[in-house]
XYZ file of C-alpha atoms in Angstrom:
308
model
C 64.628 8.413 49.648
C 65.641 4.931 51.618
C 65.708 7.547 54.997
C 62.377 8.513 54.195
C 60.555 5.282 53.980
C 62.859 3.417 56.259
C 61.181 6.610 58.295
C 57.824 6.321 57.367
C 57.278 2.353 57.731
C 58.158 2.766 61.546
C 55.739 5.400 61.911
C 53.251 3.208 60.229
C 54.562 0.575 62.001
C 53.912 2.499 65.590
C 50.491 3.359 64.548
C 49.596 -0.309 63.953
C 51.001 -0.915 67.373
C 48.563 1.375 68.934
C 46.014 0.649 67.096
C 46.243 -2.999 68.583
C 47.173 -2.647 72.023
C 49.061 1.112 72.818
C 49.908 -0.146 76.518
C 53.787 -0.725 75.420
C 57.321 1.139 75.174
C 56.660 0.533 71.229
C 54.500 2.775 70.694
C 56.034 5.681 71.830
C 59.524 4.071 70.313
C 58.894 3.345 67.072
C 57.404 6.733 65.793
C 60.185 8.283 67.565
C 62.711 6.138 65.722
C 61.117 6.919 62.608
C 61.052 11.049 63.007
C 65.103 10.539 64.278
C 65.164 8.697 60.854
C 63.548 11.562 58.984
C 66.077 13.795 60.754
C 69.121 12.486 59.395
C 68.491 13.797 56.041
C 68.238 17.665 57.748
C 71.916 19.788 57.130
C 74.294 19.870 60.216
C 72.655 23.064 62.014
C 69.260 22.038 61.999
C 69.822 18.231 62.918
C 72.257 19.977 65.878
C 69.196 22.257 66.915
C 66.982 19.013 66.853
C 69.041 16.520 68.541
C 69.142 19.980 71.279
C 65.663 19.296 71.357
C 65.896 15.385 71.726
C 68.678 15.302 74.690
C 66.788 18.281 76.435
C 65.266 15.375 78.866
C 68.923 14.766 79.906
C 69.218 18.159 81.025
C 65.901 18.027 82.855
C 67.008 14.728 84.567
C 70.426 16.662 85.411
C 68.893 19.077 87.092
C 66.524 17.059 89.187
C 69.343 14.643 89.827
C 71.231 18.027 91.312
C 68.521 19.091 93.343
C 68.411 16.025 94.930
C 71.612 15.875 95.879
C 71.689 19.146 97.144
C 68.807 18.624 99.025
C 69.856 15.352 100.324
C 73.538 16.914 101.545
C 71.675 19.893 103.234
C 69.287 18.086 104.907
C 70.954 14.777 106.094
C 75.321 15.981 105.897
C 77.890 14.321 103.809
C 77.140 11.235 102.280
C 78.245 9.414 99.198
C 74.500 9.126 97.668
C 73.959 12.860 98.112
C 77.753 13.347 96.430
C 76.823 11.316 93.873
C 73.640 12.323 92.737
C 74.741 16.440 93.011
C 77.874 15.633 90.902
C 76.422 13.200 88.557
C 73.309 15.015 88.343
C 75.575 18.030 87.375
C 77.900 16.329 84.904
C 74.652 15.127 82.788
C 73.069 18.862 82.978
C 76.445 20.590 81.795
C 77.047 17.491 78.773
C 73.482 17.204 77.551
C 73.335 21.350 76.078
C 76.950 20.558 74.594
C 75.671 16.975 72.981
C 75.144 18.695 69.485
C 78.152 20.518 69.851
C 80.809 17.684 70.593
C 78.452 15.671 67.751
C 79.663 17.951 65.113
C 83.064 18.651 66.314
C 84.423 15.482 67.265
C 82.398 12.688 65.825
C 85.549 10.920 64.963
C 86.890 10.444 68.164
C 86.421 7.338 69.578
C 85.777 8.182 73.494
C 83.177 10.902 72.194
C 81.437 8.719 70.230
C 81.136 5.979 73.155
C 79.902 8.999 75.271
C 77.419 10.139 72.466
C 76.166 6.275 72.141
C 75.079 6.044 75.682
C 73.570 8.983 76.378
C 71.739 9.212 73.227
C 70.328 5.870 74.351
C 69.292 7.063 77.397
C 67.763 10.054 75.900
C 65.957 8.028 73.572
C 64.771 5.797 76.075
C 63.432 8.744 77.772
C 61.894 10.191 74.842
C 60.344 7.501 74.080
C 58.715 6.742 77.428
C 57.702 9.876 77.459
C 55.531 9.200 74.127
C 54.446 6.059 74.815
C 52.713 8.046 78.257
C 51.598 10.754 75.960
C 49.772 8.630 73.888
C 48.472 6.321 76.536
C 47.046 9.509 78.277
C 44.949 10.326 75.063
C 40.963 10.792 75.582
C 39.349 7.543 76.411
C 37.506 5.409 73.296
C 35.470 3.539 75.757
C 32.410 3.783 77.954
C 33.865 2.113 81.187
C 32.034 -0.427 83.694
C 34.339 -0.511 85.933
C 36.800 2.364 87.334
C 39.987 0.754 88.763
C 41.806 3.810 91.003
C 44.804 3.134 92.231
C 46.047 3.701 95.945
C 49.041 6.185 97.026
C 50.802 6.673 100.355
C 47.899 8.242 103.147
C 49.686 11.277 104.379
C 49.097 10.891 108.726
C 46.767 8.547 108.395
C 44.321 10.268 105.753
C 44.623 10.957 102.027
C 47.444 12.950 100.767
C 47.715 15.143 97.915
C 48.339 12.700 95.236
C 45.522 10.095 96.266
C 43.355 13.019 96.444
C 43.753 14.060 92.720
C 43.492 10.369 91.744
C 40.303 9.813 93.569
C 38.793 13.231 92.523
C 39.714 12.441 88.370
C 38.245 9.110 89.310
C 34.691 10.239 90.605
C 34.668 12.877 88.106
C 34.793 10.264 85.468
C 32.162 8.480 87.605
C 29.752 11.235 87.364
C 29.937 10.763 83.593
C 29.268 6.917 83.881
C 26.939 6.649 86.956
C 26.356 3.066 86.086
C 30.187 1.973 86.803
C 31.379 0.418 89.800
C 34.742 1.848 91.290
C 37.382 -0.354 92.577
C 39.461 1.415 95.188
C 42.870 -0.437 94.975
C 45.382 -0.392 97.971
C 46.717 -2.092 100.760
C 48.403 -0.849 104.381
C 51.913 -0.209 104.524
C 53.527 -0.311 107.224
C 53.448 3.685 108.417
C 49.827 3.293 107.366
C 47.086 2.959 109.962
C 44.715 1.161 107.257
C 44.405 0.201 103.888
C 44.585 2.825 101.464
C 41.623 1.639 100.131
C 39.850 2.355 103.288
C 40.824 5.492 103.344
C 39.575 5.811 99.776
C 36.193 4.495 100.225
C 35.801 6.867 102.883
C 36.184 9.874 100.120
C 34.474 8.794 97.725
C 31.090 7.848 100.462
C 31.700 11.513 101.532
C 31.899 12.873 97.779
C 28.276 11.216 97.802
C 29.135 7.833 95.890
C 26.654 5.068 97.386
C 28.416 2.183 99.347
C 26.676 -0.416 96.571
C 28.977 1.011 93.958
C 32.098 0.704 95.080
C 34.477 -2.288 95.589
C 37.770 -2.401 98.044
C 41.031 -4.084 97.333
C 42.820 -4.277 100.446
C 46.262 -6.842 99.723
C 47.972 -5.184 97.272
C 51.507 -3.695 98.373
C 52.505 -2.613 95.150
C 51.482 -1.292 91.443
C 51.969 -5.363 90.321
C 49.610 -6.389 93.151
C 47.366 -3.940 92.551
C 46.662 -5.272 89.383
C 46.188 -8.615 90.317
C 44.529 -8.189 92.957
C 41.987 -5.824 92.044
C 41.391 -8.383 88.948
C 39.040 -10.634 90.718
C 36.450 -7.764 90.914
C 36.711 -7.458 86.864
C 34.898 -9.761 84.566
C 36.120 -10.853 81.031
C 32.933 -8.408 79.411
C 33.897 -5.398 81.322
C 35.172 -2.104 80.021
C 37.783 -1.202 82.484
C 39.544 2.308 82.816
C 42.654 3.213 85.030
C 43.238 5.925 87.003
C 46.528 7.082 88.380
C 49.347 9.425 88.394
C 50.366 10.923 84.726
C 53.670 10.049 85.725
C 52.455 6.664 86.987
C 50.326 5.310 84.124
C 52.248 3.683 81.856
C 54.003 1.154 84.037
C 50.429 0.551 85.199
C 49.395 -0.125 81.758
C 51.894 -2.750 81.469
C 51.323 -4.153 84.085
C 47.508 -4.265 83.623
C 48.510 -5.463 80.197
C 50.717 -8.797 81.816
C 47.487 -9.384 83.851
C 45.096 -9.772 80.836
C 43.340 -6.950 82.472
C 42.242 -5.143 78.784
C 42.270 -1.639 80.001
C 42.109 2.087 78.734
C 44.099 4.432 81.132
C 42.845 8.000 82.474
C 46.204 10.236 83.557
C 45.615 12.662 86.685
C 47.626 16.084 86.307
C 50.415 16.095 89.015
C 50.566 19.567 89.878
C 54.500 20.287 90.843
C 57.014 20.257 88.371
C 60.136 18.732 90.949
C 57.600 16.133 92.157
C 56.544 14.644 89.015
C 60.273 14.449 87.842
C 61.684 12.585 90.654
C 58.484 10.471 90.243
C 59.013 10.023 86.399
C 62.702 9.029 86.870
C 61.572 6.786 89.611
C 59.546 5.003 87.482
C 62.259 5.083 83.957
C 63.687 3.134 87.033
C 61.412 0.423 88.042
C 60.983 -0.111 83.603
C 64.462 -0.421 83.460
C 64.570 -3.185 86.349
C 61.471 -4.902 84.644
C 63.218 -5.155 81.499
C 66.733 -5.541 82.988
C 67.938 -7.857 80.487
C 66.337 -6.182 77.412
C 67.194 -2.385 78.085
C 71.144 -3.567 78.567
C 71.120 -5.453 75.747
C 69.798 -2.475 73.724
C 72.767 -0.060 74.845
C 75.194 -2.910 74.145
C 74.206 -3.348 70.364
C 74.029 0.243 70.334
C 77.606 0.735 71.232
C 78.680 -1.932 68.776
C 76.899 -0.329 66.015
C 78.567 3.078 67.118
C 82.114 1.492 66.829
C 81.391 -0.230 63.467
């Protein structure tokens, strides 16, 4: 009975979260804490087949983290990152099917409980930012006045596949809200011949979208400065909706979110699988070095609470 409404007030808990403001790690973490709550009241097979089910992320990150080591060692010769990433990357594939295994076997033991601790953070951590995107990406409650896209690398010189899906769920949206103005966020790198936002204007003016309704952001160099930059075209009143990467859009969120820019988000499809899960660990990455205090802290207490 305590499980269950330990359980059930962090569910509630998430959904109040959301409710207010759903652009944070909590709200895909707290619901997720709860239903791992509920679990631990299932019998030992079916709380093995779940936490399976939980870790499975691991073994997805495994096998990306082989592939690019492979690739890496076949394309560029021996190195120590390509070594590392097709052995570690292999390690955390071959542990994370066994996880529910060694759980019931040798929860006792000391040095598989340490092992257990950490990398059920991790999957957690995973899981969760996984939910928290999920339910960030959910259909859009407002009608928006302004349509913030946000720029990706221009493939030689013009716009690449990913900038091309972004801008395309963009003016799609902007056929539905005519009366909107677009904001085409991005600066030039330096492989770039011109701003990505340049390069985005161009699109959309081909697409048929009238010069008068569309506003460029040319400084930014990264998903920070894109925010802030782009916020001097957005007034206090407006109803503002971001467009990016599904992958992408939850450390955009955040970031919108430190820039007082209130914001709903709109999640483009990324259409290959190995893409979108080097992307997504890419940017676990950048949360983890935005919250490089917090996220250690976490595992820390976590191993403490494993050894009590």
């Amino acid at each position: 009975m305590v499980t269950l409404l330990i359980g059930a007030g962090l569910i509630i808990l998430g959904i109040v979260v959301i409710a207010h403001d759903r652009r944070t790690l909590l709200s895909g973490l707290l619901p997720f804490l709860g239903l791992l709550t509920w679990l631990t009241g299932l019998t030992p097979v079916w709380l093995a087949s779940t936490l399976f089910v939980i870790i499975l992320p691991l073994g997805i990150l495994g096998e990306v983290l082989t592939h690019d080591g492979y690739w890496l060692l076949s394309r560029y010769g021996t190195s120590a990152k390509g070594y590392f990433f097709l052995v570690g990357g292999f390690l955390v594939m071959v542990f994370a099917p066994l996880f529910p295994v060694l759980w019931l076997l040798w929860r006792s033991v000391l040095t598989v409980k340490l092992m257990l601790a950490i990398y059920g953070y991790v999957a957690v951590l995973i899981d969760a930012y996984l939910l928290a995107t999920v339910i960030n990406a959910l259909p859009l409650t407002i009608k928006p006045t302004k349509i913030l896209i946000l720029g990706a690398g221009l493939i030689k010189g013009g716009v690449g596949p990913v900038l091309r899906r972004r801008l395309l769920g963009g003016l799609a949206l902007y056929q539905r809200f005519p009366k909107a103005e677009l904001i085409m966020s991005g600066g030039q790198g330096d492989d770039e011949p011109e701003p990505e936002a340049v390069a985005m204007h161009r699109f959309a003016r081909q697409k048929g979208v009238p010069k008068s309704a569309i506003r460029l952001e040319t400084n930014s160099t990264n998903t920070a400065t894109n925010l802030s930059e782009a916020k001097r075209f957005i007034n206090s009143g407006d109803r503002v909706v971001l467009v990016t990467s599904d992958y992408h859009l939850l450390r955009s969120l955040l970031y919108a979110r430190r820039q007082g820019v209130n914001c709903q988000g709109l999640a483009v499809h990324t259409l290959h699988f190995t893409f979108t899960c080097n992307a997504f660990i890419r940017e676990l990455g950048a949360y983890t070095i935005i919250h490089r205090y917090l996220i250690p802290l976490g595992l820390v207490l976590v191993i403490i609470l494993c050894l009590i």
